[in-house]
Coordinates of C-alpha atoms in Angstrom, one line a residue:
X1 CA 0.0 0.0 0.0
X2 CA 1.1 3.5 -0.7
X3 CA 0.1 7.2 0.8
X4 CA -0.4 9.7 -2.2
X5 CA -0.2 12.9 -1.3
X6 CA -2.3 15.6 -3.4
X7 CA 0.9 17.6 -4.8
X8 CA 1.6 17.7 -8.8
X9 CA 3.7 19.9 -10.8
X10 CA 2.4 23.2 -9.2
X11 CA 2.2 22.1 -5.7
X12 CA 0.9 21.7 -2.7
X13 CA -3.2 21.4 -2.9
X14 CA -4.9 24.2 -0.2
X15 CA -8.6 24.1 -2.3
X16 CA -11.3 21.6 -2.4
X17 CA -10.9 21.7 -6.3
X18 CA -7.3 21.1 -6.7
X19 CA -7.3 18.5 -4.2
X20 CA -10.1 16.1 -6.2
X21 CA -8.5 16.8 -9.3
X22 CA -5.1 15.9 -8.3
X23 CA -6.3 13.0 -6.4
X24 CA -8.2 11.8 -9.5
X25 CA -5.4 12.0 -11.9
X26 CA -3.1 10.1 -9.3
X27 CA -6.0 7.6 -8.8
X28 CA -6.3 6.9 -12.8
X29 CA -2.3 6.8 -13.5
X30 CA -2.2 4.3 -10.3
X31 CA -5.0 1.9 -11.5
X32 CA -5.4 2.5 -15.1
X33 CA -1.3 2.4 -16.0
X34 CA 0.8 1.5 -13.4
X35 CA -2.0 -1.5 -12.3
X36 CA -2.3 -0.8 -8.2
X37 CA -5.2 -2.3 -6.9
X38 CA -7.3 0.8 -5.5
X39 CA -7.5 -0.5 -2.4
X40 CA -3.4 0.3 -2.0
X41 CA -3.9 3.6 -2.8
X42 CA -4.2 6.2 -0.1
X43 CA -4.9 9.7 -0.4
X44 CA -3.9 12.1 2.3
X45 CA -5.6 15.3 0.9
X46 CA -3.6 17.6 2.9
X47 CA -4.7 19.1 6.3
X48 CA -3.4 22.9 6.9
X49 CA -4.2 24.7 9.9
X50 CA -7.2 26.6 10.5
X51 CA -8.1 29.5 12.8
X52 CA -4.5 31.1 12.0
X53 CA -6.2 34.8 11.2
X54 CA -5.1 34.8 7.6
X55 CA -8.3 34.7 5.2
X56 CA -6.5 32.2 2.7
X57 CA -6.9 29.8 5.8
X58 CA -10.3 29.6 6.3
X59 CA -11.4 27.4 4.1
X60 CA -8.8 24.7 4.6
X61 CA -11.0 22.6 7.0
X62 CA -13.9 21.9 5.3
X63 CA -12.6 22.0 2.2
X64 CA -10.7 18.3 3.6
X65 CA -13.8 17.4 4.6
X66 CA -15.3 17.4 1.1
X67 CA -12.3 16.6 -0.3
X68 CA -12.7 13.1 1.4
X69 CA -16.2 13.2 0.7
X70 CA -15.6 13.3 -2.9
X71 CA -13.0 10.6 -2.8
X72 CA -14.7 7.8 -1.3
X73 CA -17.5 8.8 -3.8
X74 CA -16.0 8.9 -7.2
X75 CA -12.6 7.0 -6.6
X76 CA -13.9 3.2 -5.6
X77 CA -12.0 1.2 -3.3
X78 CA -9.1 4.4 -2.2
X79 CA -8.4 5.0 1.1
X80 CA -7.9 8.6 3.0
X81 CA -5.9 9.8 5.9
X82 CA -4.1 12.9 7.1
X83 CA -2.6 14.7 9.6
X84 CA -5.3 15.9 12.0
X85 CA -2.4 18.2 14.6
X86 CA -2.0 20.5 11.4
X87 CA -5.3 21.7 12.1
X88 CA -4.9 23.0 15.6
X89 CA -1.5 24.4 15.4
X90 CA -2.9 28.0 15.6
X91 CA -3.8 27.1 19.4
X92 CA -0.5 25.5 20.2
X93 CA -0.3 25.6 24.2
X94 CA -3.7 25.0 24.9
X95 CA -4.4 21.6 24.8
X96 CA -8.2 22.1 25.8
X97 CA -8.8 23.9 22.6
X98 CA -6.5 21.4 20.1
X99 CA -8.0 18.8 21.9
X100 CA -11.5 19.5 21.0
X101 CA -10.8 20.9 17.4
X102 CA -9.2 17.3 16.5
X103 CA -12.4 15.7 17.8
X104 CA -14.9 17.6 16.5
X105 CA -13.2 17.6 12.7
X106 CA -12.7 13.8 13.4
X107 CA -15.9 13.6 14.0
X108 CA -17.2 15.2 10.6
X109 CA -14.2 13.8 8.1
X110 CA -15.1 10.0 9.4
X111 CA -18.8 10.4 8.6
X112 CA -17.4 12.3 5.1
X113 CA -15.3 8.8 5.1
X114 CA -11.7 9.5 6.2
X115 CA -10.5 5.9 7.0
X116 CA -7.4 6.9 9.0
X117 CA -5.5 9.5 10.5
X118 CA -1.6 10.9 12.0
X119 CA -2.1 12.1 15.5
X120 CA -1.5 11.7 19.0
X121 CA -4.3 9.9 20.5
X122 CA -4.0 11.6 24.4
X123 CA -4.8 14.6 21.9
X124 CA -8.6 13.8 22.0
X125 CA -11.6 14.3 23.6
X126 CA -15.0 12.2 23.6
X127 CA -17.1 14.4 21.0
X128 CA -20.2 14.5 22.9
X129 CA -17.9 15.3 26.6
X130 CA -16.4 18.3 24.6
X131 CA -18.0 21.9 26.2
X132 CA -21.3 22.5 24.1
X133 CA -19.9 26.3 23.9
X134 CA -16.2 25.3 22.8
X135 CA -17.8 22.6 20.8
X136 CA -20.2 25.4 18.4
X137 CA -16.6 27.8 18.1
X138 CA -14.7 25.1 17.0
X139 CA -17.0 24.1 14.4
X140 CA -17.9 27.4 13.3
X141 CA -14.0 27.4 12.5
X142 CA -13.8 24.4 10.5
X143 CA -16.6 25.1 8.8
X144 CA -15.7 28.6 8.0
X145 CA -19.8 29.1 8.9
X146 CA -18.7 33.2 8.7
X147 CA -16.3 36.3 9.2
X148 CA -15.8 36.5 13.3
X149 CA -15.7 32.2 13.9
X150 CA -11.9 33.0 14.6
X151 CA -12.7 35.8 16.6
X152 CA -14.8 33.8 18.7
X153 CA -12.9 30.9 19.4
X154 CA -10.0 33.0 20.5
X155 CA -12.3 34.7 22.9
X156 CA -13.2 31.5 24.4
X157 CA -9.9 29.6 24.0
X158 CA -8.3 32.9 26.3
X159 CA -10.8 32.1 28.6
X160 CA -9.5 28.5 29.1
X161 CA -6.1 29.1 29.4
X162 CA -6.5 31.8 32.0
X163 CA -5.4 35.1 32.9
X164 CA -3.6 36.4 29.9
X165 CA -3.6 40.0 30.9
X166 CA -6.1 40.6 27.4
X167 CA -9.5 41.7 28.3
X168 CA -11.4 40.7 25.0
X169 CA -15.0 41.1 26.0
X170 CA -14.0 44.8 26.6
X171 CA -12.2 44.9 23.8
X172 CA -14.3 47.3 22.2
X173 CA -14.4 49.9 24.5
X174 CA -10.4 50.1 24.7
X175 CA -9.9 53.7 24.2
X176 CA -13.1 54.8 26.9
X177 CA -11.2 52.5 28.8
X178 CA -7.8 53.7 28.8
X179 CA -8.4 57.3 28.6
X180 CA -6.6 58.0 32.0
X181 CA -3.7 55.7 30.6
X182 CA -0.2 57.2 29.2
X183 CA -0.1 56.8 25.6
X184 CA 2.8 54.5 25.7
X185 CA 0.0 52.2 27.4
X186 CA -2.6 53.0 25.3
X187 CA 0.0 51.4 22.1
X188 CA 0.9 48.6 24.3
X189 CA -2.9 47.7 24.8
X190 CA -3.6 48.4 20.7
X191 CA -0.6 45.8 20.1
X192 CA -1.9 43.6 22.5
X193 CA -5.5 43.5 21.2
X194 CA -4.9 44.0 18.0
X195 CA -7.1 47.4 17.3
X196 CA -5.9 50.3 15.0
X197 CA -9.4 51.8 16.4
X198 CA -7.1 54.9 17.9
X199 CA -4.1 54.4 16.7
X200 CA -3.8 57.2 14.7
X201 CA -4.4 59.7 17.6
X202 CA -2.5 58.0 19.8
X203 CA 0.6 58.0 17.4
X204 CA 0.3 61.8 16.9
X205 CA -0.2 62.3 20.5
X206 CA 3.2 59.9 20.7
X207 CA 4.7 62.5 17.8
X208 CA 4.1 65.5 19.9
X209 CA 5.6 63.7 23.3
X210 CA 8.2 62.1 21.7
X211 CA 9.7 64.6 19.1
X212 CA 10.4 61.7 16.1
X213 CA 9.2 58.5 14.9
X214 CA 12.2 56.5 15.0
X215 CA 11.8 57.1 18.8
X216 CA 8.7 55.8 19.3
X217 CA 9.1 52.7 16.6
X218 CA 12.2 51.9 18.6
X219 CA 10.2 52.7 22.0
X220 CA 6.6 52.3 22.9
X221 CA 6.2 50.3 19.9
X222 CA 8.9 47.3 19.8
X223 CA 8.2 47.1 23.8
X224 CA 4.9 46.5 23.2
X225 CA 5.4 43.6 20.4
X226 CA 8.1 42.2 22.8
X227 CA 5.2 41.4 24.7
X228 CA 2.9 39.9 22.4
X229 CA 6.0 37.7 21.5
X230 CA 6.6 36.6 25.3
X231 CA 3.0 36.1 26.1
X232 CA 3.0 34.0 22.6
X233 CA 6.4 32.1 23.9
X234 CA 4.1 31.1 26.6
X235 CA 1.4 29.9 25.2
X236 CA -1.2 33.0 26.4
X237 CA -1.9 34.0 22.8
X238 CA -2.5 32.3 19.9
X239 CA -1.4 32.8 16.4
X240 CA -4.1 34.5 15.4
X241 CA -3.8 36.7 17.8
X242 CA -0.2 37.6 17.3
X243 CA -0.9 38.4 13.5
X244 CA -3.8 40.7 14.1
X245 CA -1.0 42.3 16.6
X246 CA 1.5 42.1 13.7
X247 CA -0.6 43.9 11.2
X248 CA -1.5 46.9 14.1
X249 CA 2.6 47.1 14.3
X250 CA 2.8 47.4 10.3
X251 CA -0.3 49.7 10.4
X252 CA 1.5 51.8 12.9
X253 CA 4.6 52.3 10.8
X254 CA 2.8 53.4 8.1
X255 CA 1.1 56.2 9.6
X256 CA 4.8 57.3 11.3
X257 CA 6.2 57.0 7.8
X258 CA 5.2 61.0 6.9
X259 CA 7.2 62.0 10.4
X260 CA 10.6 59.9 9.5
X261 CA 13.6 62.0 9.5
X262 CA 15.8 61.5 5.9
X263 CA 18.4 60.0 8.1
X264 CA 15.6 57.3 9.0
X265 CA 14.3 57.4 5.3
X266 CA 18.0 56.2 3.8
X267 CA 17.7 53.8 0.9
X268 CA 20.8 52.3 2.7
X269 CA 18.0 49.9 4.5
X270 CA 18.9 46.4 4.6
X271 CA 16.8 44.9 1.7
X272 CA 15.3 41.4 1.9
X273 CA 13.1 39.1 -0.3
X274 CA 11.4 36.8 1.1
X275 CA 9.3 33.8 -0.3
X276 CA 8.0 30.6 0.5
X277 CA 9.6 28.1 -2.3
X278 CA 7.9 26.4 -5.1
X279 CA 6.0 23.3 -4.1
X280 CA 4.7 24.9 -0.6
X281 CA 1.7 27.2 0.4
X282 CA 2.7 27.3 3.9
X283 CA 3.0 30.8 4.7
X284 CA 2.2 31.4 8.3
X285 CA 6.2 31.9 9.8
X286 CA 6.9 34.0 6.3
X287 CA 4.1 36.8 7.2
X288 CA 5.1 36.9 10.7
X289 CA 8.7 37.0 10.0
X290 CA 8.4 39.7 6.9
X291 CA 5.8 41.8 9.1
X292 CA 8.7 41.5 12.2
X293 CA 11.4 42.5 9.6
X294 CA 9.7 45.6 8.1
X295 CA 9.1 46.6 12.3
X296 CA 12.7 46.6 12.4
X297 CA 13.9 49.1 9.8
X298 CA 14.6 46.4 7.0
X299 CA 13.3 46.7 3.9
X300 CA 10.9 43.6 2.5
X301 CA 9.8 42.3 -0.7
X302 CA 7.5 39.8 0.2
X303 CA 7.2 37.4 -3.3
X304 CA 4.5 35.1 -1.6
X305 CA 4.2 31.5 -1.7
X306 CA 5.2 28.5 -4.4
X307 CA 8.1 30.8 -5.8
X308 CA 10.2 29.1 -8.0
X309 CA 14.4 29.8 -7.8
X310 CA 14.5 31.6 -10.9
X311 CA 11.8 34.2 -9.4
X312 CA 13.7 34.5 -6.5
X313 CA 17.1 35.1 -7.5
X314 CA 15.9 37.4 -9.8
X315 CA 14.1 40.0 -7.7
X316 CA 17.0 40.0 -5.4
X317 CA 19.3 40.8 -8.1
X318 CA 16.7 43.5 -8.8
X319 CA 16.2 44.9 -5.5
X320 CA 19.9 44.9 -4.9
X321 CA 18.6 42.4 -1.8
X322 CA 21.1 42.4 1.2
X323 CA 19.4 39.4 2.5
X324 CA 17.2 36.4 0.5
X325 CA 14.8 34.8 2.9
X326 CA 13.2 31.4 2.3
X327 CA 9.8 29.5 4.2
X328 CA 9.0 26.1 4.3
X329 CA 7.4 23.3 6.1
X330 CA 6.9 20.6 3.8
X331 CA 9.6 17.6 3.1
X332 CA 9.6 18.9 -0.6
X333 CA 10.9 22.4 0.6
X334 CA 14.3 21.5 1.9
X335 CA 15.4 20.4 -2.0
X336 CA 14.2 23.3 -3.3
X337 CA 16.5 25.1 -1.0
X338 CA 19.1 23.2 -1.6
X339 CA 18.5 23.8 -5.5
X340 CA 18.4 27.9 -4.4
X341 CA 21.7 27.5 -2.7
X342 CA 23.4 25.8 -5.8
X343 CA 21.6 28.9 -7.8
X344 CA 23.3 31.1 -5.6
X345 CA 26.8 29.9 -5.6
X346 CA 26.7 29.5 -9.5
X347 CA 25.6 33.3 -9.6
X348 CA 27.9 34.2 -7.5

């Protein structure tokens, strides 16, 4: 018997249509030419995680789901597995959550028809034991049922895990809240929570207290993502969180960018492209990591994800890149890095 991934020439397969398609064309090659007996063929359809804050994500759950559904339908006698602690990974340090999201998605890909999975089986709960509240956020997430699913696990997964210092039942009322605060606390908090509601009167308040940018950038600002990125380390926020935080921090440079000094502004920057390589879609470290690099002065040219060597080495000869930055998490990836390394030497 044999595990088939859903990959082909282009890559990795994220959507519900490119994983029955590739799955279909394995499953004809295998019986038709190479004469497997379908019931040696086994199709792991690719599970990605869920709940990560990025849009692209959303659909990744149920789009397995069907995906499997589809299999055991139109391709007779296959077989499906996968790896069910991708999906969670977004909620790493709370087992409660993880827990339940592998059982509830379990739950719903066997009745689809998934026949096996990879995963640590002390990483489960009984489906019907599984908090009827936790149990309706979870699934709203894995079925992507609409815009704030995300929103609302993380309210209830920080609720589990205890005191994390972020009030996000209140979160709405930040500013009223924090009106007596300083405003370095007031950007702390918007970091934290992951609101621009204020931020732009807050920086210019900042502007006028601090006298430049830089300062605050290099101040208020990194303290407060130093923060989010200990409170990550110990497993009080979630992924999602931290990119929401992310995207306040890039947000925040942006609207500083009119106050930079020319000494600040200096083309001299240190330059990087970054990409996740051909073959992968996994692009959760890469945002984090580009959004983290542009906080810190460098200069980013984020080329997104399945980006072939030739693509690479190209725009970093063209950007006159100081530093070329490659993602990935599949088995795949490391050849292709290996292959971008051999490019690089032979360029020079």
């Amino acid at each position: 018997a044999m595990v088939v991934m859903a990959f082909d020439e282009d890559g990795q397969a994220t959507t519900y249509e490119r994983k029955i398609t590739i799955c279909e064309r394995a499953y004809r090659l295998l019986t038709e030419k190479a004469g497997i007996p379908a019931e040696n063929i086994i199709f792991d359809a690719n599970i990605l995680s869920i709940g990560t804050g990025i849009e692209e994500h959303n659909r990744y759950g149920v789009d397995f789901i069907e995906a499997v559904r589809w299999i055991k339908s139109n391709l007779p006698g296959a077989l499906t597995s996968g790896g069910v602690s991708n999906l969670s990974f977004s909620f790493r340090g709370n087992n409660t959550v993880r827990e339940a999201m592998h059982s509830a998605f379990l739950y719903h890909a066997i009745k689809a028809g998934m026949d096996m999975a990879i995963l640590n089986p002390s990483m489960l709960q009984v489906y019907d034991e599984i908090e009827p509240q936790l149990l309706k956020c979870v699934e709203d997430v894995i079925f992507d049922t609409d815009s704030q699913a995300t929103e609302r696990l993380i309210e209830k997964a920080s609720g589990i895990v205890g005191q994390t210092g972020l009030d996000t039942a209140g979160s709405k009322d930040t500013h009223n809240n924090c009106c007596m605060a300083s405003v370095e606390e007031r950007l702390k908090n918007a970091l934290l929570k992951g609101q621009a509601t204020t931020l732009e009167t807050d920086l210019n308040e900042a502007v006028a207290k601090y006298g430049t940018a830089l300062s605050i950038i290099e101040g208020p600002l990194m303290e407060g993502m130093e923060t989010v990125g200990k409170l990550f380390g110990d497993g009080k926020m979630f992924l999602p969180q931290v990119v929401k935080s992310a995207k306040v921090m890039r947000d925040a440079v942006k609207i500083l960018e009119p106050y930079l000094g020319a000494d600040d502004r200096k083309s001299n920057r240190p330059k990087v492209v970054i990409a996740t390589v051909k073959g992968d879609v996994h692009d959760i470290g890469k945002n984090i990591t580009a959004i983290v690099l542009a906080c810190n002065g460098f200069d980013v040219k984020d080329l997104g994800v399945m980006v072939d060597k030739e693509t690479i080495l190209g725009q970093a000869v063209k950007e006159q890149a100081d530093i070329i930055a490659v993602s990935g998490l599949i088995t795949p990836s490391l050849y292709q890095m290996e292959e971008l390394c051999k490019a690089m030497s032979e360029a020079g």
